[in-house]
Coordinates of C-alpha atoms in Angstrom, one line a residue:
M1200 CA -3.9 -6.0 -29.4
D1201 CA -0.8 -7.4 -27.8
V1202 CA -0.3 -3.5 -26.4
L1203 CA -4.0 -3.7 -24.9
Q1204 CA -2.9 -6.5 -22.9
Q1205 CA 0.3 -5.0 -21.5
L1206 CA -2.1 -2.0 -20.8
I1207 CA -4.7 -3.8 -18.9
N1208 CA -1.6 -5.9 -17.1
G1209 CA -0.2 -2.6 -16.4
L1210 CA -3.3 -0.9 -14.8
S1211 CA -3.8 -3.9 -12.9
L1212 CA -0.4 -3.6 -11.4
G1213 CA -0.5 0.1 -10.9
A1214 CA -3.6 -0.4 -9.0
L1215 CA -2.0 -2.5 -6.3
Y1216 CA 0.8 0.1 -6.0
A1217 CA -1.7 3.1 -5.7
L1218 CA -4.2 1.4 -2.7
I1219 CA -0.3 1.3 -1.2
A1220 CA 0.8 4.8 -2.3
V1221 CA -2.3 6.8 -1.2
G1222 CA -1.2 5.6 2.6
Y1223 CA 2.0 7.3 2.3
T1224 CA -0.3 10.4 0.8
V1225 CA -2.7 10.8 3.4
V1226 CA -0.2 10.6 6.4
Y1227 CA 2.3 13.0 4.8
G1228 CA -0.4 15.2 4.3
I1229 CA -1.1 15.4 7.8
V1230 CA 2.2 14.8 9.4
Q1231 CA 4.9 15.6 6.7
L1232 CA 6.3 12.0 7.6
I1233 CA 7.3 9.5 5.1
N1234 CA 6.2 6.5 6.6
F1235 CA 9.0 3.9 5.4
A1236 CA 7.4 1.4 7.3
H1237 CA 3.9 1.6 5.2
G1238 CA 5.6 -1.1 3.2
E1239 CA 5.2 -3.8 6.0
I1240 CA 1.6 -2.5 7.0
F1241 CA 0.7 -3.7 3.8
M1242 CA 2.4 -7.0 5.1
M1243 CA 0.9 -7.3 7.9
G1244 CA -2.7 -6.8 6.2
A1245 CA -1.7 -9.9 3.5
F1246 CA -0.7 -11.6 7.0
G1247 CA -4.0 -10.7 8.8
S1248 CA -5.9 -11.9 5.7
L1249 CA -4.1 -15.4 5.8
T1250 CA -4.6 -15.7 9.6
V1251 CA -8.4 -15.6 9.0
W1252 CA -8.3 -18.2 6.4
L1253 CA -5.9 -20.4 8.4
V1254 CA -8.5 -20.3 11.4
L1255 CA -12.0 -20.6 9.6
G1256 CA -11.3 -22.0 6.0
R1257 CA -8.4 -24.2 6.4
G1258 CA -9.7 -26.9 8.3
S1259 CA -12.3 -27.6 6.1
G1260 CA -10.4 -27.1 3.2
S1261 CA -13.0 -23.9 2.1
T1262 CA -12.2 -21.4 -0.4
G1263 CA -15.8 -20.1 -0.5
L1264 CA -16.5 -16.5 -1.4
W1265 CA -17.9 -16.0 2.4
L1266 CA -14.4 -16.0 3.6
L1267 CA -14.0 -12.8 1.6
P1268 CA -15.3 -10.2 3.6
L1269 CA -14.0 -11.8 7.1
M1270 CA -10.5 -11.9 5.3
L1271 CA -10.7 -8.4 4.7
I1272 CA -11.9 -7.2 7.8
G1273 CA -9.3 -9.6 9.3
G1274 CA -6.4 -8.0 7.2
I1275 CA -7.8 -4.4 7.8
A1276 CA -8.1 -4.8 11.6
V1277 CA -4.2 -6.4 12.1
A1278 CA -3.0 -3.4 10.0
V1279 CA -4.8 -0.6 11.1
G1280 CA -4.1 -1.7 14.8
V1281 CA -0.5 -2.3 14.1
A1282 CA -0.5 1.0 12.3
L1283 CA -2.2 2.8 15.4
L1284 CA 0.4 1.5 17.3
T1285 CA 3.2 2.6 15.5
E1286 CA 2.0 6.2 15.4
R1287 CA 1.4 6.2 19.5
F1288 CA 4.8 4.7 20.7
A1289 CA 7.0 5.1 17.4
Y1290 CA 6.1 8.3 16.0
R1291 CA 3.9 10.5 18.3
P1292 CA 7.0 11.0 20.8
L1293 CA 9.2 12.2 18.1
R1294 CA 6.6 14.7 16.6
N1295 CA 8.8 17.9 17.1
A1296 CA 12.1 16.1 16.6
P1297 CA 14.5 16.7 13.6
R1298 CA 13.2 14.9 10.8
L1299 CA 15.9 12.5 10.5
A1300 CA 14.7 10.8 14.2
P1301 CA 11.2 9.8 12.9
L1302 CA 13.1 8.7 9.4
I1303 CA 15.1 6.2 11.2
T1304 CA 12.4 5.0 13.6
A1305 CA 10.5 4.2 10.6
I1306 CA 13.2 1.9 9.2
G1307 CA 13.6 0.3 12.5
V1308 CA 9.9 -0.3 12.6
S1309 CA 10.1 -1.8 9.0
I1310 CA 13.3 -4.4 10.2
F1311 CA 11.3 -5.0 13.5
L1312 CA 7.8 -5.8 11.8
Q1313 CA 9.6 -8.2 9.2
E1314 CA 11.2 -10.2 11.6
F1315 CA 8.5 -10.1 14.3
V1316 CA 6.3 -12.2 11.3
R1317 CA 9.1 -14.5 10.2
L1318 CA 9.8 -15.4 13.8
F1319 CA 6.0 -15.7 14.5
Y1320 CA 4.7 -17.5 11.7
G1321 CA 7.9 -19.8 11.5
R1322 CA 6.8 -21.2 14.6
I1323 CA 3.9 -22.6 12.7
P1324 CA 4.7 -26.1 12.1
T1325 CA 3.5 -26.3 8.4
F1326 CA 5.4 -23.2 7.7
P1327 CA 9.1 -23.0 6.3
D1328 CA 11.5 -21.5 8.8
S1329 CA 12.3 -19.1 6.3
L1330 CA 8.9 -18.3 5.3
R1331 CA 9.6 -18.3 1.4
A1332 CA 6.6 -18.8 -0.8
I1333 CA 4.0 -19.1 1.7
S1334 CA 0.5 -20.2 -0.3
F1335 CA -2.1 -17.9 -0.3
P1336 CA -5.7 -19.2 -0.6
Q1337 CA -7.7 -18.9 -3.6
I1338 CA -11.0 -17.5 -3.0
D1339 CA -13.7 -18.5 -5.1
V1340 CA -15.3 -16.0 -7.8
V1341 CA -12.2 -13.3 -7.4
T1342 CA -9.7 -16.3 -8.6
G1343 CA -10.0 -18.6 -11.1
P1344 CA -10.1 -18.9 -15.1
A1345 CA -9.5 -15.8 -16.5
F1346 CA -12.0 -13.8 -18.7
T1347 CA -11.0 -13.1 -22.3
P1348 CA -13.0 -10.6 -23.9
G1349 CA -12.2 -10.1 -27.6
G1350 CA -9.2 -12.0 -26.8
V1351 CA -7.5 -10.1 -24.3
V1352 CA -7.0 -12.2 -20.9
I1353 CA -8.1 -10.4 -17.9
Q1354 CA -7.1 -12.3 -14.6
R1355 CA -9.8 -12.2 -12.0
A1356 CA -7.3 -11.3 -9.2
A1357 CA -6.3 -8.5 -11.4
L1358 CA -9.9 -7.5 -12.1
F1359 CA -10.5 -7.4 -8.3
T1360 CA -7.4 -5.0 -7.4
L1361 CA -8.8 -2.4 -10.3
V1362 CA -12.4 -2.8 -8.9
S1363 CA -11.1 -2.4 -5.2
L1364 CA -9.1 0.6 -6.4
V1365 CA -12.3 2.5 -7.7
V1366 CA -14.1 1.5 -4.5
C1367 CA -11.7 2.4 -2.2
A1368 CA -10.9 5.6 -4.1
V1369 CA -14.4 6.7 -4.2
I1370 CA -15.1 6.2 -0.3
L1371 CA -11.7 8.1 0.5
F1372 CA -13.0 10.9 -1.8
V1373 CA -16.6 11.2 -0.1
F1374 CA -15.0 11.0 3.3
V1375 CA -12.3 13.4 2.9
N1376 CA -14.8 16.2 1.5
K1377 CA -18.1 15.0 2.5
T1378 CA -17.7 14.4 6.0
R1379 CA -16.9 16.7 9.3
L1380 CA -13.8 14.3 10.0
G1381 CA -12.5 14.4 6.4
R1382 CA -12.9 18.2 6.5
A1383 CA -10.8 17.9 9.8
M1384 CA -8.4 16.2 8.2
Q1385 CA -8.0 19.1 5.6
A1386 CA -8.0 21.7 8.4
T1387 CA -5.3 19.9 9.9
S1388 CA -2.9 19.6 6.9
Q1389 CA -2.8 23.2 6.3
D1390 CA -2.3 24.6 9.5
P1391 CA -2.1 21.8 12.7
D1392 CA -1.5 24.8 15.2
T1393 CA -4.6 26.8 13.9
S1394 CA -6.7 23.6 13.5
R1395 CA -5.8 23.0 17.2
L1396 CA -7.1 26.4 18.1
M1397 CA -10.2 25.9 16.6
G1398 CA -11.0 22.9 18.7
I1399 CA -9.7 20.1 16.3
N1400 CA -8.0 17.2 18.4
V1401 CA -4.9 16.7 16.2
D1402 CA -4.1 13.6 17.7
R1403 CA -7.3 12.0 16.8
I1404 CA -7.0 13.3 13.2
I1405 CA -3.3 11.7 12.9
M1406 CA -4.5 8.7 14.2
V1407 CA -7.3 8.7 11.4
A1408 CA -5.0 9.2 8.8
F1409 CA -2.7 5.9 9.9
A1410 CA -5.8 4.0 10.1
L1411 CA -7.0 5.4 6.5
G1412 CA -3.8 4.5 5.3
A1413 CA -3.5 1.0 6.6
A1414 CA -6.7 0.0 5.7
L1415 CA -6.1 0.7 2.2
A1416 CA -2.9 -1.2 2.5
A1417 CA -4.8 -4.4 3.9
V1418 CA -6.9 -4.3 0.6
A1419 CA -3.9 -4.2 -1.4
G1420 CA -2.1 -7.1 0.8
L1421 CA -5.3 -9.2 0.0
A1422 CA -5.5 -8.3 -3.6
Y1423 CA -1.5 -9.1 -3.8
G1424 CA -2.1 -12.8 -2.0
L1425 CA -4.8 -13.4 -4.7
R1426 CA -2.9 -12.0 -7.5
Y1427 CA 0.7 -13.9 -6.9
T1428 CA -0.9 -17.0 -4.9
N1429 CA 2.3 -16.9 -2.2
I1430 CA 3.2 -14.1 0.3
D1431 CA 6.0 -14.0 2.4
F1432 CA 7.7 -12.0 5.1
K1433 CA 9.9 -9.6 2.7
I1434 CA 7.0 -8.8 0.4
G1435 CA 6.4 -5.1 2.0
F1436 CA 10.0 -3.8 1.3
L1437 CA 9.7 -3.7 -2.5
A1438 CA 6.0 -2.9 -2.8
G1439 CA 6.6 0.0 -0.3
L1440 CA 9.3 1.3 -2.4
K1441 CA 7.5 1.1 -5.6
A1442 CA 4.4 2.7 -3.8
F1443 CA 6.6 5.7 -2.6
T1444 CA 7.6 6.0 -6.0
A1445 CA 4.1 6.0 -7.3
A1446 CA 3.2 8.7 -4.6
V1447 CA 6.4 11.0 -5.6
L1448 CA 5.5 10.4 -9.0
G1449 CA 2.0 11.5 -8.4
G1450 CA 2.9 14.4 -6.3
I1451 CA 3.2 13.5 -2.5
G1452 CA 0.8 15.1 -0.4
N1453 CA -1.8 14.5 -3.2
I1454 CA -4.6 11.7 -3.1
N1455 CA -5.5 12.0 -6.8
G1456 CA -1.8 12.1 -7.7
A1457 CA -1.2 8.8 -5.9
V1458 CA -3.6 7.1 -7.5
V1459 CA -2.6 8.4 -10.6
G1460 CA 0.8 7.7 -10.1
G1461 CA 0.4 4.2 -9.3
L1462 CA -1.5 3.4 -12.8
V1463 CA 1.3 5.4 -14.6
L1464 CA 4.3 3.6 -12.7
G1465 CA 2.4 0.2 -13.3
V1466 CA 1.8 0.6 -17.0
V1467 CA 5.6 2.2 -17.3
E1468 CA 7.1 -0.8 -15.9
V1469 CA 4.8 -3.4 -17.8
L1470 CA 5.6 -1.5 -20.9
A1471 CA 9.3 -1.4 -20.4
T1472 CA 10.0 -4.9 -19.7
S1473 CA 7.6 -6.0 -22.6
Y1474 CA 8.8 -3.9 -25.3
I1475 CA 12.4 -2.8 -24.4
P1476 CA 14.4 -4.9 -26.6
G1477 CA 18.1 -6.5 -25.8
T1478 CA 20.2 -6.9 -22.6
F1479 CA 18.0 -4.0 -20.7
G1480 CA 14.4 -5.7 -21.3
G1481 CA 12.3 -8.7 -19.9
S1482 CA 11.0 -9.0 -16.2
A1483 CA 14.5 -8.9 -14.5
W1484 CA 14.9 -5.2 -15.3
K1485 CA 11.0 -4.1 -14.1
D1486 CA 12.4 -2.8 -11.1
V1487 CA 15.4 -0.9 -12.8
W1488 CA 12.9 1.2 -14.7
A1489 CA 10.6 1.6 -12.1
F1490 CA 13.4 3.6 -10.1
V1491 CA 14.6 5.0 -13.3
L1492 CA 11.4 6.6 -13.6
L1493 CA 11.4 7.8 -9.9
I1494 CA 14.9 9.7 -10.9
L1495 CA 13.8 11.5 -13.9
V1496 CA 10.7 13.0 -12.3
L1497 CA 12.8 13.8 -9.1
V1498 CA 15.2 15.4 -11.2
F1499 CA 12.8 17.2 -14.3
R1500 CA 9.3 17.6 -12.0
P1501 CA 10.1 17.1 -8.6
Q1502 CA 6.7 18.3 -7.6
G1503 CA 5.2 15.2 -9.5
L1504 CA 2.8 15.1 -12.4
L1505 CA 0.0 16.7 -10.5
G1506 CA 1.9 18.8 -8.6
A1507 CA 2.2 18.3 -4.5
R1508 CA 0.0 20.2 -2.3
V1509 CA 2.4 22.2 -0.3
V1510 CA 2.0 24.8 2.2
D1511 CA 4.0 27.0 4.1
R1512 CA 3.7 26.8 7.7
A1513 CA 5.1 29.6 10.2

């Protein structure tokens, strides 16, 4: 029973990683860019959701379920807006530059977004200047007493995260494979120059990729707040690294691999901290084991579990 409990805990944690990891993979598949600011897009989505509650629910003290879709829309709007601005003004001018240039730019964007949120929300009197442990509203139905089927504890926020991953994965699959815009994304991923000659607006496709990744990150941001009850301006850094690990684990550039990699990473992290005895066990070592897994994958199977879809471009 304890193993089943830990598996459920790992899958719910992995679902959070997977939602963020898909954003890395979608962007990389189109422009061959590792967007290390993606963790901060996730953070912006969480703060966007929080802001909606501050405007609509805080005055009345409401935590009704009606706030959830509004918080989700607000988080997605903020995350997508920031992602599109980042693509337009930080990455697009460097599209033909050496690969080190956009990588350094991504780190700069990451730091900028962290400091922007710290300074902006630090001006609100009820928030601490350091912005540590800001309480996130606990919405009715998706938070509250856990379900206990057969003695296994399933937190409502964890269930929300898992359901969100399934819904988002299905929507993304249908979009990429069944819509004209999705097929244009696949064509651009394979050969952007030929796609441009065939009449595809490559700049538009890249913006769509950034928007899709940001929307999924915003869903993860809302799920994170509901799960952990607190957020701060630094949550995107480690979550982004874990999501990058998940993307590499599954196969960078492979959407299905990002989902699988996220779930595997979450399960491995939870099982390692629960069952490795002695000095090297416990929650203090969870990040260590996650990155040990990344190193092992890079050494022994650099293409990832499902294999990266790499296309040689002339």
